[in-house]
């Protein structure tokens, strides 16, 4: 049976980036004989991201999950994962929609899953275009994840990932507390504690091409709180 691959793309005002990203993903699928589709989870973006997706859905296998308002990256992924399990997808990807994650790496993630890894994460070996401030935030997130939460995995906060279906089926998605970027840490903590094996793909990360970052102070505070809960073993309370 052919293996089904899906890229879940959370979007909030990413119209310009999506116009470039989507054709590129399908090019990579075609060149590598990957049977894949895309699910865009859009939070009613004022820039008309959803309209763009609808207008190209006649040409590409792409679906749109429309939500009424901005509810956070983690919450977008949870909805996207639930839909993907329902649709019987075998390998489910997380990818930012702002062209930071180059689709050229998709086949390497697929290969690692087929080699036996359950979760594969894109480790940023090099970051192009970030300010010192942005680097510090990322470094801080990884420091907290490793030392406070105690998850000894490289680049815990990376948002370029692939999950084998069974990982998402066995993690109780309803119990996930994080709504924002802490979601990345919480997902890894849960996969790690269930004993799933984690593989790495080295990537070059590019700063977003267009549009604005959605990284808020609130989401940094949430990240810290979630790390603390992991440390205290309170994730399921
Ligand atoms: N649906 C949805 N998508 C979101 C939300 N917040 C962020 N995203 C998307 O999640 C992805 C990552 O968000 P970014 O703002 O690029 O955050 P980041 O990559 O951590 O930070 P930067 O390096 O500053 O770009 C992008 O595709 C965003 O459009 C949200 O509340 N809802
Ligand atoms: Mg980004």
Short mmCIF file of C-alpha atoms and ligand atoms in Angstrom, two decimals:
data_model
loop_
_atom_site.label_atom_id
_atom_site.label_comp_id
_atom_site.label_asym_id
_atom_site.label_seq_id
_atom_site.Cartn_x
_atom_site.Cartn_y
_atom_site.Cartn_z
CA UNK A 1 0.00 0.00 0.00
CA UNK A 2 1.27 3.47 -0.79
CA UNK A 3 2.39 5.46 2.17
CA UNK A 4 0.42 8.67 2.71
CA UNK A 5 2.34 11.78 3.69
CA UNK A 6 0.80 15.04 4.81
CA UNK A 7 2.25 18.44 5.55
CA UNK A 8 0.20 20.40 8.09
CA UNK A 9 0.75 24.13 7.60
CA UNK A 10 -0.56 26.46 10.30
CA UNK A 11 -1.10 29.93 8.91
CA UNK A 12 -1.81 33.40 10.15
CA UNK A 13 -1.23 36.01 7.47
CA UNK A 14 1.08 33.93 5.29
CA UNK A 15 -0.55 34.53 1.91
CA UNK A 16 2.59 35.75 0.18
CA UNK A 17 4.77 32.97 1.58
CA UNK A 18 2.23 30.22 0.82
CA UNK A 19 2.09 31.21 -2.83
CA UNK A 20 5.75 30.17 -3.09
CA UNK A 21 5.79 27.34 -0.55
CA UNK A 22 2.89 25.24 -1.82
CA UNK A 23 4.12 24.68 -5.42
CA UNK A 24 7.57 23.95 -4.03
CA UNK A 25 6.26 21.23 -1.70
CA UNK A 26 4.41 19.53 -4.56
CA UNK A 27 7.53 19.72 -6.71
CA UNK A 28 9.46 17.87 -4.01
CA UNK A 29 6.67 15.26 -3.72
CA UNK A 30 6.75 14.69 -7.48
CA UNK A 31 10.52 14.51 -7.80
CA UNK A 32 10.70 11.93 -5.02
CA UNK A 33 7.59 9.86 -5.75
CA UNK A 34 6.03 10.83 -2.46
CA UNK A 35 2.27 10.39 -2.21
CA UNK A 36 1.54 13.55 -0.30
CA UNK A 37 -0.96 16.31 0.34
CA UNK A 38 -1.20 19.50 2.36
CA UNK A 39 -3.57 20.59 5.11
CA UNK A 40 -3.58 24.33 5.81
CA UNK A 41 -4.99 25.33 9.20
CA UNK A 42 -5.87 29.00 8.92
CA UNK A 43 -7.15 31.21 11.70
CA UNK A 44 -9.22 33.60 9.63
CA UNK A 45 -6.13 35.52 8.45
CA UNK A 46 -7.06 39.09 7.51
CA UNK A 47 -4.67 38.95 4.50
CA UNK A 48 -6.86 36.38 2.74
CA UNK A 49 -4.59 33.34 3.15
CA UNK A 50 -7.67 31.07 3.10
CA UNK A 51 -8.88 32.54 -0.24
CA UNK A 52 -5.54 31.75 -1.83
CA UNK A 53 -5.71 28.15 -0.59
CA UNK A 54 -9.28 27.77 -1.87
CA UNK A 55 -8.37 29.18 -5.25
CA UNK A 56 -5.52 26.72 -5.79
CA UNK A 57 -7.27 23.70 -4.34
CA UNK A 58 -8.55 22.84 -7.83
CA UNK A 59 -4.97 22.32 -9.02
CA UNK A 60 -3.35 20.69 -6.01
CA UNK A 61 -4.35 18.07 -3.39
CA UNK A 62 -4.66 20.65 -0.68
CA UNK A 63 -7.28 21.02 2.03
CA UNK A 64 -8.20 23.89 4.23
CA UNK A 65 -9.27 23.83 7.85
CA UNK A 66 -10.78 27.20 8.63
CA UNK A 67 -10.98 28.42 12.18
CA UNK A 68 -12.82 31.54 13.36
CA UNK A 69 -10.03 33.32 15.13
CA UNK A 70 -6.35 33.20 16.03
CA UNK A 71 -6.00 30.48 18.64
CA UNK A 72 -2.28 29.72 18.65
CA UNK A 73 0.12 27.47 16.81
CA UNK A 74 -0.31 24.49 19.16
CA UNK A 75 -4.06 24.54 18.92
CA UNK A 76 -3.84 24.74 15.10
CA UNK A 77 -1.59 21.66 15.03
CA UNK A 78 -3.88 19.69 17.35
CA UNK A 79 -6.83 20.27 15.01
CA UNK A 80 -4.64 19.45 12.00
CA UNK A 81 -3.35 16.23 13.60
CA UNK A 82 -6.84 15.04 14.57
CA UNK A 83 -8.02 15.55 11.01
CA UNK A 84 -4.93 13.76 9.64
CA UNK A 85 -5.46 10.71 11.86
CA UNK A 86 -9.09 10.62 10.71
CA UNK A 87 -7.88 10.77 7.10
CA UNK A 88 -5.55 7.80 7.63
CA UNK A 89 -2.28 9.61 6.93
CA UNK A 90 0.87 7.58 7.72
CA UNK A 91 3.47 10.34 8.15
CA UNK A 92 2.36 13.74 9.44
CA UNK A 93 4.64 16.76 9.11
CA UNK A 94 4.81 20.04 10.97
CA UNK A 95 6.25 22.88 8.93
CA UNK A 96 6.21 26.68 9.30
CA UNK A 97 4.50 28.44 6.41
CA UNK A 98 6.93 31.36 6.26
CA UNK A 99 9.62 29.72 4.06
CA UNK A 100 11.91 29.12 7.03
CA UNK A 101 11.73 25.38 6.43
CA UNK A 102 12.98 24.26 3.04
CA UNK A 103 10.77 21.50 1.59
CA UNK A 104 13.86 19.92 0.01
CA UNK A 105 14.45 18.08 3.30
CA UNK A 106 11.07 16.27 3.22
CA UNK A 107 12.50 13.04 1.65
CA UNK A 108 15.16 12.84 4.39
CA UNK A 109 12.48 12.94 7.09
CA UNK A 110 10.47 10.26 5.27
CA UNK A 111 13.56 8.08 5.00
CA UNK A 112 14.29 8.36 8.73
CA UNK A 113 10.72 7.36 9.56
CA UNK A 114 11.08 4.38 7.23
CA UNK A 115 14.38 3.54 8.91
CA UNK A 116 12.43 3.09 12.15
CA UNK A 117 12.35 6.46 13.89
CA UNK A 118 8.95 7.51 15.26
CA UNK A 119 9.52 11.24 15.44
CA UNK A 120 12.02 13.06 13.24
CA UNK A 121 13.02 16.63 14.01
CA UNK A 122 14.84 19.16 11.85
CA UNK A 123 17.84 20.37 13.83
CA UNK A 124 18.96 23.87 12.89
CA UNK A 125 22.66 23.53 12.11
CA UNK A 126 22.78 27.00 10.69
CA UNK A 127 20.37 29.92 10.93
CA UNK A 128 20.37 32.52 8.18
CA UNK A 129 19.06 36.04 8.79
CA UNK A 130 18.26 36.10 12.48
CA UNK A 131 19.03 39.06 14.74
CA UNK A 132 21.00 38.52 17.93
CA UNK A 133 17.76 39.04 19.89
CA UNK A 134 15.97 36.29 17.93
CA UNK A 135 18.93 33.94 18.41
CA UNK A 136 18.85 34.61 22.14
CA UNK A 137 15.16 33.76 22.38
CA UNK A 138 15.73 30.49 20.60
CA UNK A 139 18.78 29.68 22.69
CA UNK A 140 16.78 30.49 25.85
CA UNK A 141 13.96 28.18 24.77
CA UNK A 142 16.36 25.31 24.24
CA UNK A 143 18.15 26.03 27.51
CA UNK A 144 14.88 25.95 29.44
CA UNK A 145 13.77 22.81 27.61
CA UNK A 146 16.99 20.96 28.40
CA UNK A 147 17.66 22.20 31.90
CA UNK A 148 14.30 22.99 33.42
CA UNK A 149 12.08 20.48 31.63
CA UNK A 150 14.99 18.00 31.44
CA UNK A 151 14.43 16.87 27.87
CA UNK A 152 17.89 16.10 26.52
CA UNK A 153 17.13 16.43 22.85
CA UNK A 154 18.87 18.75 20.36
CA UNK A 155 16.84 21.72 19.14
CA UNK A 156 13.70 21.01 21.14
CA UNK A 157 11.86 24.02 19.80
CA UNK A 158 12.26 23.29 16.12
CA UNK A 159 9.00 23.38 14.22
CA UNK A 160 10.07 21.18 11.29
CA UNK A 161 9.08 17.64 12.21
CA UNK A 162 7.58 14.40 11.04
CA UNK A 163 5.55 12.01 13.18
CA UNK A 164 4.63 8.43 12.50
CA UNK A 165 0.85 8.14 12.79
CA UNK A 166 0.99 5.86 15.82
CA UNK A 167 2.78 8.57 17.84
CA UNK A 168 -0.08 11.00 17.35
CA UNK A 169 -2.61 8.26 18.05
CA UNK A 170 -0.99 7.29 21.31
CA UNK A 171 -0.47 10.82 22.65
CA UNK A 172 -3.78 12.02 24.05
CA UNK A 173 -4.07 15.22 22.01
CA UNK A 174 -7.00 16.40 24.14
CA UNK A 175 -4.71 16.58 27.15
CA UNK A 176 -2.20 18.93 25.54
CA UNK A 177 -2.10 22.13 27.51
CA UNK A 178 0.05 24.36 25.33
CA UNK A 179 -1.71 26.63 22.89
CA UNK A 180 1.33 28.51 21.58
CA UNK A 181 4.96 27.59 20.87
CA UNK A 182 5.27 25.58 24.09
CA UNK A 183 3.40 22.98 22.06
CA UNK A 184 6.71 21.98 20.43
CA UNK A 185 8.29 21.25 23.80
CA UNK A 186 5.20 19.51 25.16
CA UNK A 187 4.89 17.21 22.12
CA UNK A 188 8.51 16.12 22.43
CA UNK A 189 8.20 15.64 26.18
CA UNK A 190 5.17 13.40 25.67
CA UNK A 191 6.74 11.42 22.82
CA UNK A 192 9.95 11.05 24.84
CA UNK A 193 8.15 9.85 27.97
CA UNK A 194 6.25 7.25 25.95
CA UNK A 195 9.58 5.87 24.74
CA UNK A 196 9.30 6.76 21.07
CA UNK A 197 12.63 7.04 19.34
CA UNK A 198 13.63 10.37 17.94
CA UNK A 199 15.67 10.91 14.79
CA UNK A 200 17.37 14.04 13.53
CA UNK A 201 17.72 15.73 10.16
CA UNK A 202 20.22 18.63 10.05
CA UNK A 203 18.69 21.66 8.36
CA UNK A 204 19.60 25.19 7.37
CA UNK A 205 16.95 27.55 8.70
CA UNK A 206 16.09 30.80 6.92
CA UNK A 207 14.43 33.75 8.61
CA UNK A 208 10.85 34.26 7.44
CA UNK A 209 10.74 35.74 3.95
CA UNK A 210 7.64 37.94 4.25
CA UNK A 211 5.20 38.97 6.94
CA UNK A 212 5.57 39.27 10.68
CA UNK A 213 6.60 36.96 13.48
CA UNK A 214 3.81 35.86 15.84
CA UNK A 215 6.10 35.13 18.75
CA UNK A 216 4.51 36.96 21.68
CA UNK A 217 5.54 37.59 25.30
CA UNK A 218 2.53 35.54 26.34
CA UNK A 219 3.82 32.52 24.41
CA UNK A 220 7.25 32.83 26.05
CA UNK A 221 5.61 32.83 29.48
CA UNK A 222 3.55 29.81 28.52
CA UNK A 223 6.74 28.06 27.38
CA UNK A 224 8.32 28.59 30.78
CA UNK A 225 5.20 27.39 32.62
CA UNK A 226 4.96 24.24 30.51
CA UNK A 227 8.68 23.49 31.07
CA UNK A 228 8.11 23.85 34.80
CA UNK A 229 5.12 21.49 34.71
CA UNK A 230 7.16 18.91 32.82
CA UNK A 231 9.86 19.16 35.47
CA UNK A 232 7.36 18.68 38.28
CA UNK A 233 5.59 15.81 36.50
CA UNK A 234 2.37 17.82 36.37
CA UNK A 235 1.72 17.57 32.65
CA UNK A 236 -1.35 15.39 33.04
CA UNK A 237 -3.03 17.22 35.93
N1 LIG B 1 -3.23 28.86 12.47
C1 LIG B 1 -2.32 29.53 13.19
N2 LIG B 1 -1.04 29.59 12.75
C2 LIG B 1 -0.15 30.29 13.52
C3 LIG B 1 -0.50 30.93 14.73
N3 LIG B 1 0.62 31.52 15.23
C4 LIG B 1 1.63 31.25 14.37
N4 LIG B 1 1.17 30.51 13.32
C5 LIG B 1 1.93 29.99 12.18
O1 LIG B 1 2.96 29.17 12.71
C6 LIG B 1 4.14 29.27 11.94
C7 LIG B 1 5.30 29.72 12.83
O2 LIG B 1 5.05 31.02 13.29
P1 LIG B 1 6.11 32.23 13.21
O3 LIG B 1 5.44 33.53 13.49
O4 LIG B 1 6.85 32.12 11.94
O5 LIG B 1 6.96 31.90 14.45
P2 LIG B 1 8.43 31.45 14.52
O6 LIG B 1 8.81 30.77 13.26
O7 LIG B 1 8.57 30.69 15.80
O8 LIG B 1 9.12 32.85 14.70
P3 LIG B 1 9.91 33.74 13.62
O9 LIG B 1 11.26 33.19 13.59
O10 LIG B 1 9.89 35.07 14.19
O11 LIG B 1 9.24 33.60 12.28
C8 LIG B 1 3.82 30.25 10.82
O12 LIG B 1 3.43 29.53 9.69
C9 LIG B 1 2.65 31.05 11.38
O13 LIG B 1 1.82 31.61 10.40
C10 LIG B 1 -1.86 30.85 15.14
O14 LIG B 1 -2.28 31.39 16.18
N5 LIG B 1 -2.71 30.15 14.35
MG1 LIG B 2 8.86 31.69 11.49
#
